[in-house]
Coordinates of N, CA, C and O in Angstrom, one line a residue:
M194 N -7.5 20.6 0.9 CA -6.4 20.1 1.7 C -5.2 19.6 0.8 O -4.1 19.9 1.1
I195 N -5.6 18.8 -0.2 CA -4.5 18.3 -1.1 C -3.9 19.5 -1.9 O -2.7 19.5 -2.1
A196 N -4.7 20.5 -2.3 CA -4.1 21.6 -3.0 C -3.1 22.4 -2.1 O -2.0 22.7 -2.6
S197 N -3.4 22.5 -0.8 CA -2.4 23.2 0.0 C -1.1 22.4 0.2 O 0.0 22.9 0.3
L198 N -1.3 21.0 0.2 CA -0.1 20.1 0.3 C 0.7 20.3 -0.9 O 2.0 20.4 -0.8
V199 N 0.1 20.3 -2.1 CA 0.8 20.5 -3.3 C 1.6 21.8 -3.4 O 2.8 21.8 -3.7
E200 N 0.9 22.9 -2.9 CA 1.6 24.2 -2.9 C 2.8 24.1 -2.0 O 3.8 24.7 -2.3
W201 N 2.6 23.5 -0.8 CA 3.7 23.5 0.2 C 4.9 22.7 -0.4 O 6.0 23.0 -0.3
L202 N 4.6 21.5 -1.1 CA 5.7 20.7 -1.7 C 6.4 21.5 -2.7 O 7.7 21.4 -2.8
Q203 N 5.7 22.2 -3.6 CA 6.4 23.0 -4.6 C 7.2 24.1 -4.0 O 8.4 24.3 -4.4
A204 N 6.7 24.8 -2.9 CA 7.5 25.9 -2.3 C 8.6 25.4 -1.5 O 9.7 26.1 -1.4
S205 N 8.5 24.2 -0.9 CA 9.6 23.7 0.0 C 10.8 23.2 -0.8 O 11.9 23.0 -0.2
G206 N 10.7 23.0 -2.0 CA 11.8 22.4 -2.8 C 11.8 20.9 -2.7 O 12.6 20.2 -3.4
L207 N 10.9 20.3 -1.9 CA 10.9 18.8 -1.8 C 10.5 18.2 -3.2 O 11.0 17.1 -3.5
S208 N 9.7 18.8 -3.9 CA 9.3 18.3 -5.2 C 10.4 18.3 -6.2 O 10.6 17.2 -6.8
A209 N 11.3 19.3 -6.2 CA 12.5 19.3 -7.0 C 13.4 18.2 -6.6 O 14.0 17.5 -7.4
W210 N 13.6 18.1 -5.3 CA 14.5 17.0 -4.8 C 14.1 15.6 -5.2 O 14.8 14.8 -5.6
A211 N 12.8 15.4 -5.0 CA 12.2 14.1 -5.2 C 12.2 13.7 -6.7 O 12.3 12.5 -7.1
S212 N 12.2 14.7 -7.6 CA 12.2 14.4 -9.0 C 13.5 14.4 -9.7 O 13.7 14.1 -10.8
G213 N 14.5 14.8 -8.9 CA 15.9 14.9 -9.4 C 16.8 13.8 -9.2 O 16.6 13.0 -8.2
G214 N 17.8 13.6 -10.0 CA 18.8 12.6 -9.8 C 18.3 11.2 -9.6 O 17.4 10.8 -10.4
A215 N 18.9 10.5 -8.7 CA 18.5 9.1 -8.5 C 17.4 8.9 -7.5 O 17.0 7.8 -7.3
V216 N 16.9 10.0 -6.9 CA 15.9 9.9 -5.9 C 14.6 9.2 -6.4 O 14.1 8.2 -5.8
Y217 N 14.1 9.6 -7.5 CA 12.9 9.1 -8.0 C 13.0 7.6 -8.4 O 12.2 6.8 -7.9
P218 N 14.0 7.2 -9.1 CA 14.2 5.8 -9.4 C 14.4 4.9 -8.2 O 13.8 3.8 -8.1
V219 N 15.1 5.4 -7.2 CA 15.3 4.7 -5.9 C 14.0 4.5 -5.2 O 13.7 3.5 -4.7
A220 N 13.2 5.6 -5.1 CA 11.9 5.6 -4.5 C 11.0 4.6 -5.2 O 10.2 3.9 -4.5
N221 N 11.1 4.5 -6.5 CA 10.3 3.5 -7.2 C 10.7 2.1 -6.9 O 9.8 1.2 -6.7
I222 N 12.0 1.8 -6.7 CA 12.4 0.5 -6.4 C 12.0 0.2 -4.9 O 11.5 -1.0 -4.7
V223 N 12.1 1.1 -4.0 CA 11.7 0.9 -2.6 C 10.2 0.7 -2.6 O 9.7 -0.2 -1.8
H224 N 9.5 1.4 -3.4 CA 8.0 1.2 -3.4 C 7.6 -0.2 -3.9 O 6.8 -0.8 -3.3
L225 N 8.3 -0.7 -4.9 CA 8.1 -2.0 -5.4 C 8.5 -3.1 -4.3 O 7.7 -4.0 -4.1
L226 N 9.6 -2.8 -3.6 CA 10.0 -3.7 -2.5 C 8.9 -3.8 -1.4 O 8.5 -4.8 -0.9
G227 N 8.4 -2.6 -1.1 CA 7.3 -2.5 -0.1 C 6.1 -3.2 -0.5 O 5.4 -3.9 0.3
L228 N 5.7 -3.1 -1.8 CA 4.5 -3.8 -2.3 C 4.7 -5.3 -2.3 O 3.8 -6.0 -1.9
V229 N 5.9 -5.8 -2.6 CA 6.2 -7.2 -2.6 C 6.1 -7.7 -1.1 O 5.5 -8.8 -0.9
L230 N 6.7 -7.0 -0.2 CA 6.6 -7.4 1.2 C 5.2 -7.4 1.7 O 4.7 -8.3 2.4
L231 N 4.4 -6.3 1.4 CA 3.0 -6.2 1.9 C 2.1 -7.3 1.3 O 1.5 -8.1 2.0
V232 N 2.0 -7.3 0.0 CA 1.1 -8.2 -0.7 C 1.6 -9.6 -0.6 O 0.8 -10.5 -0.4
G233 N 2.9 -9.8 -0.6 CA 3.4 -11.2 -0.5 C 3.1 -11.8 0.8 O 2.5 -12.9 0.9
S234 N 3.4 -11.0 1.9 CA 3.1 -11.6 3.2 C 1.7 -11.6 3.6 O 1.1 -12.7 4.0
I235 N 1.0 -10.5 3.4 CA -0.4 -10.5 3.8 C -1.3 -11.3 2.8 O -2.2 -11.9 3.2
G236 N -0.9 -11.4 1.6 CA -1.6 -12.2 0.6 C -1.5 -13.7 1.0 O -2.5 -14.4 0.9
I237 N -0.3 -14.1 1.4 CA -0.2 -15.5 1.8 C -1.0 -15.8 3.0 O -1.7 -16.8 3.1
L238 N -1.0 -14.9 4.0 CA -1.8 -15.0 5.2 C -3.3 -15.0 4.8 O -4.0 -15.9 5.3
D239 N -3.7 -14.1 4.0 CA -5.1 -14.1 3.6 C -5.5 -15.4 2.9 O -6.6 -16.0 3.2
L240 N -4.7 -15.9 2.0 CA -5.0 -17.1 1.3 C -5.1 -18.3 2.3 O -5.9 -19.2 2.2
R241 N -4.2 -18.3 3.3 CA -4.2 -19.4 4.3 C -5.6 -19.3 5.1 O -6.2 -20.3 5.4
L242 N -6.0 -18.1 5.4 CA -7.2 -17.9 6.1 C -8.5 -18.3 5.3 O -9.5 -18.6 5.8
L243 N -8.3 -18.2 4.0 CA -9.3 -18.6 3.0 C -9.3 -20.1 2.7 O -10.2 -20.6 2.0
G244 N -8.4 -20.8 3.3 CA -8.4 -22.3 3.2 C -7.2 -22.9 2.5 O -7.1 -24.1 2.5
A245 N -6.3 -22.1 2.0 CA -5.1 -22.7 1.3 C -4.2 -23.2 2.4 O -4.1 -22.6 3.5
W246 N -3.4 -24.2 2.1 CA -2.4 -24.7 3.0 C -2.9 -25.0 4.4 O -2.3 -24.5 5.4
P247 N -3.9 -25.8 4.6 CA -4.5 -26.0 5.9 C -3.5 -26.7 6.9 O -3.7 -26.5 8.1
A248 N -2.5 -27.3 6.4 CA -1.5 -27.9 7.3 C -0.6 -26.9 8.0 O 0.0 -27.2 9.0
L249 N -0.5 -25.7 7.4 CA 0.3 -24.7 8.1 C -0.4 -24.1 9.2 O -1.6 -23.6 9.1
P250 N 0.2 -24.0 10.4 CA -0.4 -23.4 11.6 C -0.7 -21.9 11.3 O 0.2 -21.1 11.1
R251 N -2.0 -21.5 11.4 CA -2.4 -20.1 11.1 C -1.7 -19.1 12.0 O -1.2 -18.1 11.6
D252 N -1.7 -19.4 13.3 CA -1.2 -18.4 14.3 C 0.3 -18.2 14.1 O 0.8 -17.1 14.1
A253 N 1.1 -19.3 13.8 CA 2.5 -19.2 13.6 C 2.8 -18.4 12.3 O 3.7 -17.5 12.3
L254 N 2.0 -18.7 11.3 CA 2.2 -18.0 10.0 C 1.9 -16.5 10.2 O 2.6 -15.6 9.7
Q255 N 0.8 -16.2 11.0 CA 0.5 -14.8 11.2 C 1.6 -14.1 12.0 O 1.9 -12.9 11.6
R256 N 2.1 -14.7 13.0 CA 3.2 -14.1 13.8 C 4.4 -13.9 12.9 O 5.2 -12.9 13.1
A257 N 4.7 -14.8 11.9 CA 5.9 -14.6 11.1 C 5.7 -13.6 10.0 O 6.6 -12.8 9.7
L258 N 4.5 -13.5 9.4 CA 4.3 -12.7 8.2 C 3.8 -11.3 8.5 O 4.1 -10.4 7.7
T259 N 3.1 -11.1 9.6 CA 2.5 -9.8 9.9 C 3.6 -8.7 10.0 O 3.5 -7.6 9.4
P260 N 4.7 -9.0 10.7 CA 5.8 -7.9 10.7 C 6.3 -7.6 9.3 O 6.7 -6.4 9.1
L261 N 6.4 -8.6 8.4 CA 6.9 -8.3 7.1 C 5.9 -7.4 6.4 O 6.2 -6.5 5.6
G262 N 4.6 -7.7 6.6 CA 3.5 -6.8 6.0 C 3.6 -5.4 6.5 O 3.5 -4.4 5.7
V263 N 3.8 -5.2 7.8 CA 3.9 -3.9 8.4 C 5.1 -3.2 7.8 O 5.1 -2.0 7.5
A264 N 6.3 -3.9 7.7 CA 7.5 -3.3 7.1 C 7.2 -2.8 5.7 O 7.6 -1.7 5.3
G265 N 6.5 -3.7 4.9 CA 6.2 -3.3 3.6 C 5.3 -2.1 3.5 O 5.5 -1.2 2.7
L266 N 4.3 -2.0 4.4 CA 3.4 -0.9 4.4 C 4.2 0.4 4.8 O 4.0 1.5 4.2
L267 N 5.1 0.3 5.7 CA 6.0 1.5 6.0 C 6.8 1.9 4.9 O 6.9 3.1 4.6
L268 N 7.4 1.0 4.2 CA 8.2 1.3 3.0 C 7.4 2.0 1.9 O 7.8 2.9 1.3
L269 N 6.1 1.4 1.7 CA 5.2 2.0 0.8 C 4.8 3.4 1.1 O 4.8 4.3 0.3
A270 N 4.6 3.7 2.4 CA 4.2 5.0 2.8 C 5.3 6.0 2.6 O 5.1 7.1 2.1
V271 N 6.5 5.7 3.0 CA 7.7 6.6 2.8 C 8.0 6.8 1.3 O 8.1 8.0 0.9
S272 N 8.1 5.7 0.6 CA 8.5 5.9 -0.8 C 7.4 6.5 -1.6 O 7.6 7.3 -2.5
G273 N 6.1 6.1 -1.3 CA 5.0 6.7 -1.9 C 4.9 8.2 -1.7 O 4.5 9.0 -2.6
S274 N 5.3 8.7 -0.5 CA 5.3 10.1 -0.3 C 6.4 10.8 -1.2 O 6.1 11.9 -1.7
V275 N 7.5 10.2 -1.4 CA 8.5 10.7 -2.2 C 8.0 10.8 -3.7 O 8.2 11.8 -4.4
L276 N 7.4 9.7 -4.1 CA 6.9 9.6 -5.5 C 5.8 10.7 -5.7 O 5.8 11.3 -6.7
F277 N 5.0 10.9 -4.7 CA 3.9 11.9 -4.8 C 4.6 13.3 -4.9 O 4.2 14.1 -5.7
A278 N 5.6 13.5 -4.0 CA 6.2 14.8 -4.0 C 6.8 15.1 -5.4 O 6.9 16.3 -5.8
A279 N 7.4 14.1 -6.1 CA 8.0 14.4 -7.3 C 7.1 14.9 -8.4 O 7.5 15.6 -9.3
D280 N 5.8 14.6 -8.3 CA 4.9 15.0 -9.3 C 3.5 15.3 -8.7 O 2.5 14.9 -9.2
A281 N 3.6 16.0 -7.6 CA 2.4 16.2 -6.8 C 1.2 16.8 -7.5 O 0.1 16.4 -7.3
E282 N 1.5 17.9 -8.3 CA 0.4 18.5 -9.0 C -0.4 17.6 -9.9 O -1.6 17.6 -9.9
S283 N 0.3 16.9 -10.7 CA -0.3 15.9 -11.6 C -1.0 14.8 -10.9 O -2.1 14.4 -11.2
V284 N -0.3 14.2 -9.9 CA -0.9 13.0 -9.2 C -2.1 13.5 -8.4 O -3.1 12.7 -8.3
A285 N -2.0 14.6 -7.8 CA -3.1 15.1 -6.9 C -4.4 15.2 -7.8 O -5.5 15.1 -7.2
G286 N -4.3 15.6 -9.0 CA -5.4 15.7 -9.9 C -6.0 14.4 -10.5 O -7.0 14.4 -11.2
S287 N -5.3 13.3 -10.2 CA -5.7 12.0 -10.8 C -6.8 11.4 -10.0 O -6.7 11.1 -8.8
T288 N -7.9 11.0 -10.7 CA -9.0 10.3 -10.1 C -8.5 8.9 -9.7 O -8.9 8.4 -8.6
V289 N -7.6 8.3 -10.4 CA -7.1 7.0 -10.1 C -6.3 7.1 -8.8 O -6.5 6.2 -7.9
F290 N -5.6 8.1 -8.6 CA -4.8 8.3 -7.3 C -5.8 8.4 -6.1 O -5.6 7.8 -5.1
R291 N -6.9 9.1 -6.3 CA -7.9 9.3 -5.2 C -8.5 7.9 -4.9 O -8.8 7.6 -3.8
W292 N -8.8 7.2 -6.0 CA -9.4 5.8 -5.8 C -8.4 5.0 -5.0 O -8.8 4.2 -4.1
K293 N -7.1 5.1 -5.4 CA -6.1 4.3 -4.7 C -6.1 4.6 -3.2 O -6.0 3.7 -2.4
L294 N -6.1 5.9 -2.9 CA -6.1 6.3 -1.5 C -7.3 5.8 -0.8 O -7.3 5.3 0.4
A295 N -8.5 5.8 -1.4 CA -9.7 5.3 -0.8 C -9.6 3.8 -0.6 O -10.0 3.3 0.5
V296 N -9.1 3.0 -1.5 CA -8.9 1.6 -1.4 C -7.9 1.3 -0.3 O -8.2 0.3 0.5
I297 N -6.9 2.0 -0.2 CA -5.9 1.8 0.9 C -6.6 2.1 2.3 O -6.4 1.3 3.2
G298 N -7.4 3.1 2.3 CA -8.2 3.4 3.6 C -9.1 2.2 3.9 O -9.1 1.8 5.1
L299 N -9.7 1.7 2.9 CA -10.6 0.5 3.1 C -9.7 -0.7 3.6 O -10.1 -1.4 4.6
A300 N -8.6 -0.9 3.0 CA -7.7 -2.0 3.4 C -7.2 -1.9 4.8 O -7.2 -2.8 5.6
L301 N -6.9 -0.7 5.2 CA -6.4 -0.4 6.6 C -7.5 -0.6 7.6 O -7.3 -1.1 8.7
A302 N -8.7 -0.1 7.3 CA -9.9 -0.3 8.1 C -10.2 -1.7 8.3 O -10.5 -2.2 9.4
N303 N -10.1 -2.5 7.2 CA -10.4 -3.9 7.2 C -9.3 -4.6 8.1 O -9.7 -5.5 8.8
A304 N -8.1 -4.2 8.0 CA -7.0 -4.8 8.8 C -7.3 -4.5 10.3 O -7.1 -5.4 11.1
A305 N -7.7 -3.3 10.6 CA -8.0 -3.0 12.0 C -9.2 -3.9 12.5 O -9.2 -4.4 13.6
L306 N -10.2 -4.0 11.7 CA -11.4 -4.8 12.0 C -11.0 -6.3 12.1 O -11.4 -7.0 13.1
F307 N -10.1 -6.7 11.2 CA -9.7 -8.1 11.2 C -9.0 -8.5 12.5 O -9.2 -9.6 13.0
R308 N -8.2 -7.6 13.1 CA -7.5 -7.8 14.4 C -8.5 -8.1 15.5 O -8.2 -8.9 16.4
R309 N -9.7 -7.6 15.4 CA -10.7 -7.9 16.4 C -11.6 -9.0 16.1 O -12.1 -9.7 17.0
V310 N -12.0 -9.2 14.8 CA -13.0 -10.1 14.5 C -12.5 -11.3 13.7 O -12.9 -12.5 14.0
G311 N -11.6 -11.1 12.8 CA -11.1 -12.2 11.9 C -12.1 -12.7 10.9 O -13.1 -12.0 10.7
G312 N -11.8 -13.8 10.3 CA -12.8 -14.4 9.4 C -12.4 -14.4 7.9 O -11.6 -13.6 7.5
R313 N -13.1 -15.3 7.2 CA -12.8 -15.5 5.8 C -13.2 -14.3 4.9 O -12.5 -13.9 4.0
V314 N -14.3 -13.7 5.3 CA -14.8 -12.5 4.4 C -13.8 -11.4 4.5 O -13.4 -10.8 3.5
L315 N -13.3 -11.1 5.7 CA -12.3 -10.0 5.9 C -11.0 -10.4 5.2 O -10.3 -9.5 4.7
A316 N -10.6 -11.6 5.2 CA -9.4 -12.1 4.5 C -9.6 -11.8 3.0 O -8.6 -11.4 2.3
A317 N -10.7 -12.2 2.5 CA -11.0 -11.9 1.1 C -11.0 -10.5 0.7 O -10.4 -10.1 -0.3
I318 N -11.6 -9.6 1.6 CA -11.6 -8.2 1.4 C -10.2 -7.7 1.4 O -9.8 -6.8 0.6
S319 N -9.4 -8.1 2.3 CA -8.0 -7.7 2.5 C -7.2 -8.0 1.2 O -6.5 -7.2 0.6
L320 N -7.3 -9.3 0.8 CA -6.5 -9.7 -0.5 C -7.0 -8.8 -1.7 O -6.1 -8.3 -2.4
A321 N -8.3 -8.7 -1.8 CA -8.8 -7.9 -3.0 C -8.4 -6.5 -2.9 O -8.0 -5.9 -3.9
A322 N -8.5 -5.9 -1.7 CA -8.2 -4.4 -1.5 C -6.8 -4.1 -1.8 O -6.5 -3.2 -2.5
W323 N -5.8 -4.9 -1.3 CA -4.4 -4.7 -1.5 C -4.1 -4.9 -3.0 O -3.3 -4.1 -3.6
L324 N -4.7 -5.9 -3.6 CA -4.4 -6.1 -5.1 C -4.9 -5.0 -5.9 O -4.3 -4.5 -6.9
V325 N -6.1 -4.5 -5.6 CA -6.7 -3.4 -6.3 C -5.9 -2.1 -6.1 O -5.6 -1.4 -7.0
A326 N -5.5 -1.9 -4.9 CA -4.6 -0.7 -4.6 C -3.3 -0.7 -5.4 O -2.9 0.3 -6.0
A327 N -2.7 -1.9 -5.5 CA -1.5 -2.1 -6.3 C -1.8 -1.8 -7.7 O -1.0 -1.1 -8.4
G328 N -2.9 -2.4 -8.3 CA -3.3 -2.1 -9.6 C -3.5 -0.7 -9.9 O -3.1 -0.1 -11.0
L329 N -4.2 0.0 -9.0 CA -4.5 1.4 -9.2 C -3.2 2.2 -9.2 O -3.1 3.2 -10.0
G330 N -2.3 1.8 -8.3 CA -1.0 2.5 -8.3 C -0.3 2.5 -9.6 O 0.3 3.4 -10.1
R331 N -0.3 1.3 -10.2 CA 0.3 1.2 -11.5 C -0.4 2.0 -12.6 O 0.2 2.5 -13.5
M332 N -1.7 2.2 -12.4 CA -2.5 2.9 -13.4 C -2.4 4.4 -13.3 O -2.8 5.1 -14.2
I333 N -1.8 4.9 -12.2 CA -1.7 6.4 -12.1 C -0.9 6.9 -13.2 O -1.2 8.0 -13.7
A334 N 0.2 6.2 -13.6 CA 1.0 6.7 -14.7 C 0.2 6.9 -16.0 O 0.7 7.6 -16.9
Y335 N -0.9 6.2 -16.2 CA -1.6 6.2 -17.4 C -2.9 7.1 -17.3 O -3.7 7.2 -18.3
S336 N -3.1 7.8 -16.2 CA -4.3 8.6 -16.0 C -4.0 10.0 -16.2 O -2.9 10.5 -16.3

């Protein structure tokens, strides 16, 4: 499936567009902004759920920060697609990239479960998964 996506990206010209001019650097900056919004907002919320800042009302904090986290996730998805398109063949072959996708899948499944169940363990998994995904994302360049 990934191989056919890579072929399509190469044939469509999207790969050339994404790697040319200012597109790639701008996508990198947007990706970083998305990461800051996601990990910053969800990380603070996870830490609150783990016991930090007990004086802050959890529900109000969740209502305020969750939309920022969702906005960050959307920015990451869009900019990440552009970054992938720019170097799809190389990135698709990266084991680190595949691990990153798997950890993102875990983090998203955890978020869906958290909406139903909640709890400290899921908050810890969330915080760890997003930080690991961010770290793996940085490591793609070195793999």
